[in-house]
C-alpha positions as protocol buffer text, in pm:
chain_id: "A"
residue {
  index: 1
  type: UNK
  ca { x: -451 y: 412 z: 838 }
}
residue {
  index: 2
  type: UNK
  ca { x: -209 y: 197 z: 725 }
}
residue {
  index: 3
  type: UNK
  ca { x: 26 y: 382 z: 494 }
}
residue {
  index: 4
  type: UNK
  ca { x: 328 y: 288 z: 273 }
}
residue {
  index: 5
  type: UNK
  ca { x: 378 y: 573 z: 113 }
}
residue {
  index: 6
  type: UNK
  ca { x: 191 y: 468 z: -225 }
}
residue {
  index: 7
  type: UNK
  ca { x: -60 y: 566 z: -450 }
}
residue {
  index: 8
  type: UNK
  ca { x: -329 y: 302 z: -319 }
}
residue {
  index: 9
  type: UNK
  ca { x: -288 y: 353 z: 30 }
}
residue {
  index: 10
  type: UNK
  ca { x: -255 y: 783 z: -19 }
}
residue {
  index: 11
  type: UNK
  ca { x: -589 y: 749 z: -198 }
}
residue {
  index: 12
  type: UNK
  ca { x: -733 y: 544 z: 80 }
}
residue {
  index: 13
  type: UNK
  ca { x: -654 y: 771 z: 320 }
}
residue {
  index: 14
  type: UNK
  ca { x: -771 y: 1050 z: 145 }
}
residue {
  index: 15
  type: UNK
  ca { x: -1115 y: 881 z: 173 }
}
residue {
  index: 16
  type: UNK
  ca { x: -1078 y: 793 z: 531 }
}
residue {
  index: 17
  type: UNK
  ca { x: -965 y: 1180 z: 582 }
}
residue {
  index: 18
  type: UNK
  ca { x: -1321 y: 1221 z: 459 }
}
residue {
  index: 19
  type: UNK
  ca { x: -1489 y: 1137 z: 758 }
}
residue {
  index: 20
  type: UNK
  ca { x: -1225 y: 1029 z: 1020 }
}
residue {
  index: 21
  type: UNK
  ca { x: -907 y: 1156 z: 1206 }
}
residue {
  index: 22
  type: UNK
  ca { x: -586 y: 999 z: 1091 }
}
residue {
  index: 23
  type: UNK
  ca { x: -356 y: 771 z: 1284 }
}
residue {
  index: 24
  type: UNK
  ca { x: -103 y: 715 z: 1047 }
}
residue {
  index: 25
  type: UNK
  ca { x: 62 y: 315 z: 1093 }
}
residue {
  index: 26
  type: UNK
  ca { x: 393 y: 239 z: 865 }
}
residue {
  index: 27
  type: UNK
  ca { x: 558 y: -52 z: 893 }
}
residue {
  index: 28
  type: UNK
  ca { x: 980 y: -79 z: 729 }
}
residue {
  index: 29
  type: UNK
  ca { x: 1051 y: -426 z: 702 }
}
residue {
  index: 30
  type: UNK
  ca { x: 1372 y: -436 z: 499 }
}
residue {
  index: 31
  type: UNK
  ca { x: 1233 y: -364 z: 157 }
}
residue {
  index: 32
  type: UNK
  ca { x: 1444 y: -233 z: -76 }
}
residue {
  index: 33
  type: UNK
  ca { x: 1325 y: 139 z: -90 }
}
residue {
  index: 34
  type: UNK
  ca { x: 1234 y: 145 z: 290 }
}
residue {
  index: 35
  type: UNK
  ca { x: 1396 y: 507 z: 323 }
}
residue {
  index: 36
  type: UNK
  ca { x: 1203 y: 639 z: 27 }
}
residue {
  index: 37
  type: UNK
  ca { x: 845 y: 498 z: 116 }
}
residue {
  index: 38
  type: UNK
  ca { x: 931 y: 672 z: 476 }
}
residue {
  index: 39
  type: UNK
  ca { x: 960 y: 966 z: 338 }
}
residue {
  index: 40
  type: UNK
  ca { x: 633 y: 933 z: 118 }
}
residue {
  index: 41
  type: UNK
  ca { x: 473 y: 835 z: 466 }
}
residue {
  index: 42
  type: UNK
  ca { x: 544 y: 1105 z: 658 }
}
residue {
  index: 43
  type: UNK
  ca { x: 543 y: 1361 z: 337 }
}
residue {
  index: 44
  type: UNK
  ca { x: 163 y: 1217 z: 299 }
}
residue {
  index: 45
  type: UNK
  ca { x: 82 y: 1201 z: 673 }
}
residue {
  index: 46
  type: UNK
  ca { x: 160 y: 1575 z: 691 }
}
residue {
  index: 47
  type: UNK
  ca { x: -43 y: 1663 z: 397 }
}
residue {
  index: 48
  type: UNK
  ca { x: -361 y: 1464 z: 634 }
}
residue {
  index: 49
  type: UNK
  ca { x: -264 y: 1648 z: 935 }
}
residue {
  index: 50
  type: UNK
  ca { x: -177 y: 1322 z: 1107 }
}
residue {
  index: 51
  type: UNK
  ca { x: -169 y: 1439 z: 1424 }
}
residue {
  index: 52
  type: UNK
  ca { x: -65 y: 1041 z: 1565 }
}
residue {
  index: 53
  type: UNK
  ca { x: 155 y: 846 z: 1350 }
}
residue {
  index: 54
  type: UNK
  ca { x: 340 y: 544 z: 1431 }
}
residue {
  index: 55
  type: UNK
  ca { x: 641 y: 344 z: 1265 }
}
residue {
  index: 56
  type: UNK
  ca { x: 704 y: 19 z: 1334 }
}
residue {
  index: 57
  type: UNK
  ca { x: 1054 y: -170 z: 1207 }
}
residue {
  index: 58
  type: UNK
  ca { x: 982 y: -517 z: 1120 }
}
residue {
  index: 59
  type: UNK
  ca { x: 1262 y: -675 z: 989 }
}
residue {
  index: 60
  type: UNK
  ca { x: 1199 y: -1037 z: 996 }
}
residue {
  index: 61
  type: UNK
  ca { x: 985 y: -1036 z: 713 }
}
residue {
  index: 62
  type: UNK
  ca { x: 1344 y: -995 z: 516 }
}
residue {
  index: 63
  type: UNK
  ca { x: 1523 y: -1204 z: 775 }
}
residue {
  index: 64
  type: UNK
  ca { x: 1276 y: -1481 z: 673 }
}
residue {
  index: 65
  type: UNK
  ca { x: 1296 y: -1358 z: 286 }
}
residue {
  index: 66
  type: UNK
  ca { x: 1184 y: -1526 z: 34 }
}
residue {
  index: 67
  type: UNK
  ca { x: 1103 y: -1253 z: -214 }
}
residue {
  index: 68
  type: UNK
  ca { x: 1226 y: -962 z: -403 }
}
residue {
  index: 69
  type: UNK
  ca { x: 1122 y: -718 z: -225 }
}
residue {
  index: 70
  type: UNK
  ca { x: 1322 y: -829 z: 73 }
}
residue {
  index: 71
  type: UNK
  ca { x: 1639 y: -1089 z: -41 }
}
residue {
  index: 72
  type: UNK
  ca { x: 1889 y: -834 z: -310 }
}
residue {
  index: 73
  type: UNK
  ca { x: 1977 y: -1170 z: -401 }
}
residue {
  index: 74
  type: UNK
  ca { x: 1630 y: -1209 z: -581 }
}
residue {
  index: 75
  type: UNK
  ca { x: 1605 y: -968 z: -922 }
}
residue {
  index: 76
  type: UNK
  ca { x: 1295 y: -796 z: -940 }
}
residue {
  index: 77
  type: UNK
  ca { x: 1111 y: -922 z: -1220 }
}
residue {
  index: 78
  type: UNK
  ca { x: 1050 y: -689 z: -1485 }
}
residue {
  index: 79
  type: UNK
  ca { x: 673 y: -612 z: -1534 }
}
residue {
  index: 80
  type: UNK
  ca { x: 414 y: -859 z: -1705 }
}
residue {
  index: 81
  type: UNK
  ca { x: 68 y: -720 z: -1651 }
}
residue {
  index: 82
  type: UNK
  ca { x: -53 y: -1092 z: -1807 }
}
residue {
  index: 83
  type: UNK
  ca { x: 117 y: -1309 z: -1583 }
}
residue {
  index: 84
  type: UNK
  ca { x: -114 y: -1559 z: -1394 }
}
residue {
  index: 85
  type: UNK
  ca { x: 112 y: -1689 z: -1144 }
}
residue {
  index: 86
  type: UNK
  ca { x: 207 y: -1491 z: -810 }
}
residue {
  index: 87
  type: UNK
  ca { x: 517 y: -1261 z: -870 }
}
residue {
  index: 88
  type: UNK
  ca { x: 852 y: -1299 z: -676 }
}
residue {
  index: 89
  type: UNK
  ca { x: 787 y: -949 z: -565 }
}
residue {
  index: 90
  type: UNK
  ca { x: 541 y: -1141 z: -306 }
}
residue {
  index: 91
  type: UNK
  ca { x: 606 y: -1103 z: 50 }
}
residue {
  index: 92
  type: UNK
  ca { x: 489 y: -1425 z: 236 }
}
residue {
  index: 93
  type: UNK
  ca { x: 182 y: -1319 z: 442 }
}
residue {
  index: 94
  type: UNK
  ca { x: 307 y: -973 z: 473 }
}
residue {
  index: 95
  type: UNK
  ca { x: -19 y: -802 z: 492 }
}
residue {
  index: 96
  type: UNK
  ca { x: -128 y: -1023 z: 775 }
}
residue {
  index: 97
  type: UNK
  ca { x: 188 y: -869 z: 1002 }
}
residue {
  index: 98
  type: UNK
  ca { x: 77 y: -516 z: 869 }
}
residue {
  index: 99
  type: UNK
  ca { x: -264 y: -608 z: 1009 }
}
residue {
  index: 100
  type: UNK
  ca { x: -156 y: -771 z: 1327 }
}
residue {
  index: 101
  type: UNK
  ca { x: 50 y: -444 z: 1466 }
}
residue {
  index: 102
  type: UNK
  ca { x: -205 y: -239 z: 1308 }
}
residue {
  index: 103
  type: UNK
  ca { x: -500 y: -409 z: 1551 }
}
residue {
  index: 104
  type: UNK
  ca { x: -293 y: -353 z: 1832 }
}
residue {
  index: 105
  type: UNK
  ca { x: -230 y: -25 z: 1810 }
}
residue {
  index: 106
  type: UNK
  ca { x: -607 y: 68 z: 1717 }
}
residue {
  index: 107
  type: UNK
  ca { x: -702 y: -121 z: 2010 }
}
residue {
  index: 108
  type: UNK
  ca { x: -485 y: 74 z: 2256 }
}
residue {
  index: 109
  type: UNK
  ca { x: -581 y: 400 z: 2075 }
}
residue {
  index: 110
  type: UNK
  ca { x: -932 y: 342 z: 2091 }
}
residue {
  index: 111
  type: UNK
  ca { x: -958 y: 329 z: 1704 }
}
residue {
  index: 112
  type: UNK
  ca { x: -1308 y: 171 z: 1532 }
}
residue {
  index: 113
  type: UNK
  ca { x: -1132 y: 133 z: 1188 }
}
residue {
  index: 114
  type: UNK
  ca { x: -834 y: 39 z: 985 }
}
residue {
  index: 115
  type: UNK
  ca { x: -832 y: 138 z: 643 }
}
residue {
  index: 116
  type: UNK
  ca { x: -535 y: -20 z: 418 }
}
residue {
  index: 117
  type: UNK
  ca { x: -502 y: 8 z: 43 }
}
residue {
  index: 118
  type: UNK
  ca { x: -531 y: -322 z: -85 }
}
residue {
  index: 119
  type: UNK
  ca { x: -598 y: -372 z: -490 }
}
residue {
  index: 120
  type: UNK
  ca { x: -754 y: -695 z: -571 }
}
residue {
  index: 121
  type: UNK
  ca { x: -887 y: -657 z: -929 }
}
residue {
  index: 122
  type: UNK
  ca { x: -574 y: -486 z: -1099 }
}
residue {
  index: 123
  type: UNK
  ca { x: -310 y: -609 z: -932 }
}
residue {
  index: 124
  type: UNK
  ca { x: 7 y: -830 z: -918 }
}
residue {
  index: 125
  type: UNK
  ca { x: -227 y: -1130 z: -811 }
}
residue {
  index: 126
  type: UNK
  ca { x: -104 y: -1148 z: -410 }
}
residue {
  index: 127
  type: UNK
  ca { x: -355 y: -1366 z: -225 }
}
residue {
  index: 128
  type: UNK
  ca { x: -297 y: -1082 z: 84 }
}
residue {
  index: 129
  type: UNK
  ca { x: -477 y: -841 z: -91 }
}
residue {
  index: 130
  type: UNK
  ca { x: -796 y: -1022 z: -212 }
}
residue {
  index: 131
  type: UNK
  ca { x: -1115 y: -920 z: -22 }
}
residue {
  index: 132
  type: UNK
  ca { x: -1187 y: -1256 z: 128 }
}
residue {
  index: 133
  type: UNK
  ca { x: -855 y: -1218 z: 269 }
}
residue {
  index: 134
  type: UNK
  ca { x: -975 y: -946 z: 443 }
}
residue {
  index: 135
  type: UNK
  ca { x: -1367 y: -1072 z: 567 }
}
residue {
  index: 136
  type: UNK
  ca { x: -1136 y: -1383 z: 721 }
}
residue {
  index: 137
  type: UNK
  ca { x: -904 y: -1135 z: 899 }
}
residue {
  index: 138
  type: UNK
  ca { x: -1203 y: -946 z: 1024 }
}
residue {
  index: 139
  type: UNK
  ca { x: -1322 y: -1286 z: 1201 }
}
residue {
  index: 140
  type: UNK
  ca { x: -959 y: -1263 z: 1378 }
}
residue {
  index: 141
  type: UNK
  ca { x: -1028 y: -997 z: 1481 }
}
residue {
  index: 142
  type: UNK
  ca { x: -1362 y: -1045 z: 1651 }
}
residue {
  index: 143
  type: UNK
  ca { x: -1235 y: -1363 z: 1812 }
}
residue {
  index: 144
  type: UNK
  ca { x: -887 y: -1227 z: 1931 }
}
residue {
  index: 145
  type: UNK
  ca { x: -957 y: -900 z: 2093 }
}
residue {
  index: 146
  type: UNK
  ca { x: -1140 y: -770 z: 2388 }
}
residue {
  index: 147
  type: UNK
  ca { x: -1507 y: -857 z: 2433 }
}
residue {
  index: 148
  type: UNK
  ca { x: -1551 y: -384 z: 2419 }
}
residue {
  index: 149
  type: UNK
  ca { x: -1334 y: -400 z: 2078 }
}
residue {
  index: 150
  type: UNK
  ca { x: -1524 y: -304 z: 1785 }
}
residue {
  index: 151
  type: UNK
  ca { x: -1248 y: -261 z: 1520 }
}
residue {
  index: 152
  type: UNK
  ca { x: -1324 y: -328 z: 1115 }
}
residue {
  index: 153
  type: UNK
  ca { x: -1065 y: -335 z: 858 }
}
residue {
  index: 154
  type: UNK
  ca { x: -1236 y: -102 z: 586 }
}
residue {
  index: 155
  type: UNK
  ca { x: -1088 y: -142 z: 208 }
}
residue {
  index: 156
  type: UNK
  ca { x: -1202 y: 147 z: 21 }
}
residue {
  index: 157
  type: UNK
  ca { x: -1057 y: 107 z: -314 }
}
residue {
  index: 158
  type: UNK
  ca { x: -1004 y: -318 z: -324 }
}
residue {
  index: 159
  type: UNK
  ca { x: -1255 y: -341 z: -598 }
}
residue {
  index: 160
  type: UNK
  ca { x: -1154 y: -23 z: -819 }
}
residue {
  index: 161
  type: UNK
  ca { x: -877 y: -28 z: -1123 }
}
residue {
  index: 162
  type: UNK
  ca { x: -560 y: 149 z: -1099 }
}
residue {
  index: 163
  type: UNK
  ca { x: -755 y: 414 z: -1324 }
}
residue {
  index: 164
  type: UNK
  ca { x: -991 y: 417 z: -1100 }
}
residue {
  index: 165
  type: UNK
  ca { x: -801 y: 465 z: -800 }
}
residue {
  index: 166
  type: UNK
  ca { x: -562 y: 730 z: -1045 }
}
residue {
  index: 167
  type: UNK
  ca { x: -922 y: 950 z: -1057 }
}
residue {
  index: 168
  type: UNK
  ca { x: -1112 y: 914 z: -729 }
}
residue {
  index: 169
  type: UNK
  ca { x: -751 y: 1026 z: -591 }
}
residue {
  index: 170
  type: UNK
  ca { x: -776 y: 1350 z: -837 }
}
residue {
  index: 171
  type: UNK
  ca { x: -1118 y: 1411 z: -725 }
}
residue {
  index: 172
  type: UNK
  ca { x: -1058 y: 1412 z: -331 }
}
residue {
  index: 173
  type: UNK
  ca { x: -682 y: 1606 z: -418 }
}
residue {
  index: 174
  type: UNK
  ca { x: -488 y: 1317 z: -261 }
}
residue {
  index: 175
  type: UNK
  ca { x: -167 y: 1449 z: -289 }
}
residue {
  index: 176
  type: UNK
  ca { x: -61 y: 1200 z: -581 }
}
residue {
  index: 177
  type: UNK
  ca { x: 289 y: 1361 z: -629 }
}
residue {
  index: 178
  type: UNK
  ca { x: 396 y: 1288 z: -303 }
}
residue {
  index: 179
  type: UNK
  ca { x: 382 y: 909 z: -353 }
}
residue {
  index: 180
  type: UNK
  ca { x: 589 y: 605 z: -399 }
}
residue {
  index: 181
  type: UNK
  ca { x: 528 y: 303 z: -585 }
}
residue {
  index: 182
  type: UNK
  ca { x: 888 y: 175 z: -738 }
}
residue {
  index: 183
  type: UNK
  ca { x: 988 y: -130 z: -609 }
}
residue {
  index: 184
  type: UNK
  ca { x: 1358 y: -103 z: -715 }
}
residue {
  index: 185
  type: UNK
  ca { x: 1456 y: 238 z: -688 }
}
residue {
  index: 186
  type: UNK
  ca { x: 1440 y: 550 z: -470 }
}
residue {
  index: 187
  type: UNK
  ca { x: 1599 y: 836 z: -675 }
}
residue {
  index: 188
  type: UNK
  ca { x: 1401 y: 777 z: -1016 }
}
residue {
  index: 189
  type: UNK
  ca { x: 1115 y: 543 z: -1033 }
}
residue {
  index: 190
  type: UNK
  ca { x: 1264 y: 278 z: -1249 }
}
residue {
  index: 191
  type: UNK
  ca { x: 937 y: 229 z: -1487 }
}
residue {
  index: 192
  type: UNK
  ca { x: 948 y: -117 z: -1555 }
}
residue {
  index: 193
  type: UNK
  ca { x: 880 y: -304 z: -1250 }
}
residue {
  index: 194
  type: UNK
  ca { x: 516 y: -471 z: -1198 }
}
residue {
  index: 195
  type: UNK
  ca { x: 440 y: -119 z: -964 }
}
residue {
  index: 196
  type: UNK
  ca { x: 598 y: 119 z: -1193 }
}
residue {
  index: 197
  type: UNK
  ca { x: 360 y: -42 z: -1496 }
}
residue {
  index: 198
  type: UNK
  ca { x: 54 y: -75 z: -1310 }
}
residue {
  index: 199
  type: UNK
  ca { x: 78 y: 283 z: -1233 }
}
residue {
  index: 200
  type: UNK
  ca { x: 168 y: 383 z: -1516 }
}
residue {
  index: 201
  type: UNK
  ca { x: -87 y: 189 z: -1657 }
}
residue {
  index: 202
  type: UNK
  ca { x: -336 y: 342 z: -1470 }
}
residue {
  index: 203
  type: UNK
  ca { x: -259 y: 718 z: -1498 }
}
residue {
  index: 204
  type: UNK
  ca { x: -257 y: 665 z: -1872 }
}
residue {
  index: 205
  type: UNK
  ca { x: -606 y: 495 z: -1865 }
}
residue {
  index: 206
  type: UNK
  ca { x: -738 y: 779 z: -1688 }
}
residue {
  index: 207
  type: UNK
  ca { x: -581 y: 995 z: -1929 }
}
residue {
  index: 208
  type: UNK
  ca { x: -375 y: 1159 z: -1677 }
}
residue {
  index: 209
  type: UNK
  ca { x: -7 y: 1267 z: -1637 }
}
residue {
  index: 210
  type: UNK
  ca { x: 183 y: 1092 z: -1346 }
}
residue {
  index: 211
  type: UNK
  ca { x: 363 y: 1338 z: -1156 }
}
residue {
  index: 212
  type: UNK
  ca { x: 677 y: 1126 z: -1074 }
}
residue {
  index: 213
  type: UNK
  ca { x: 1016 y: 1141 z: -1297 }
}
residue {
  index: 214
  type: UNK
  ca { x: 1073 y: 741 z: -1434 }
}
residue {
  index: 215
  type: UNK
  ca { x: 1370 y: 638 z: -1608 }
}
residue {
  index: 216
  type: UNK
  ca { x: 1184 y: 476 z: -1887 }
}
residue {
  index: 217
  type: UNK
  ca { x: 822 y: 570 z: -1942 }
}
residue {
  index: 218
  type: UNK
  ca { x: 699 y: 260 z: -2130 }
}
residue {
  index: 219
  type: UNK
  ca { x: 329 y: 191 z: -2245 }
}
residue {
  index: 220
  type: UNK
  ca { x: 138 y: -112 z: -2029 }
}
residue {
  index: 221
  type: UNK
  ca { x: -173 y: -230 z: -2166 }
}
């Protein structure tokens, strides 16, 4: 289970809990609240019982930069739920070094699945989380390990809203107030970065209170 300490990926392994035991995979690669997403991982990897959990530092991905996540000399962008372009809070092809580690391990460990969180219908628009993304990596996959391997990447929730995600994780009691999703801060969710409003967004479509402190609580439609 590849966990970053966020709602999607909590929810997702709530569902994988469901039927599987939990390997717990998180990967720091010099994002700006790397110490508070580890402590959502391991916070949410206790609540599973994780009895195998790995963490993996991959800091390249901000050596290389080239996003806000990664480069402090890059200002998140505040939130625009309309925008139709790719956000500067894009990590180049960041999923696909997630997914590379994350095949390793489950190959050494003897593991059928990897379930990851990826959003593709109400999301920030990165091309790593769209499903075909996913089908293409699962061709990789086939072709790169052993001839034994039988490992599929499983995306539970890559078709459902935030909403939706907000009350499938209500109904399984992920444990929603242990997550992260700010992408600036790691005292106070900041509220106002594309994260903080799709989350926001979605608890407030599913008519639910989020159970994180934000600085500013604005409305995202």
């Amino acid at each position: 289970m590849l966990m970053s300490g966020g709602m999607d990926s909590c929810v997702s392994a709530g569902i994988a809990a469901q039927q599987y035991a939990i390997a717990a995979l998180h990967l720091n690669y010099g994002q700006r609240t790397e110490r508070r997403e580890l402590r959502a991982f391991n916070e949410i990897a206790d609540y599973y019982r994780a009895a195998r959990r790995l963490v993996v530092n991959i800091e390249h991905l901000a050596a290389i930069g080239g996003s806000s996540l990664t480069d402090a000399a890059i200002e998140v962008a505040p939130a625009d739920l309309h925008r139709t372009g790719i956000p500067n809070s894009y990590v180049p092809f960041r999923n696909a070094n997630f997914l590379s580690i994350a095949v390793s391990w489950a190959e050494v460990i003897g593991a059928t699945k990897i379930f990851i969180g990826a959003v593709e219908e109400d999301s920030s628009g990165y091309p790593d989380c769209r499903k075909s993304f996913y089908d293409a990596f699962n061709n990789v996959i086939r072709e790169g390990t052993k001839p034994e391997t039988n490992i599929e990447i499983s995306t539970p929730i890559i078709a459902m809203t935030k909403a939706q995600i907000v009350r499938r994780g209500i109904e399984i009691s992920a444990p929603l107030h242990l997550t992260w999703s700010c992408y600036q801060n790691e005292d106070i969710a900041c509220g106002v970065c594309d994260s903080c409003a799709l989350r926001l967004r979605g608890f407030a479509q599913a008519g639910v209170e989020d159970p994180i402190p934000y600085k500013k609580k604005s409305v995202y439609r």
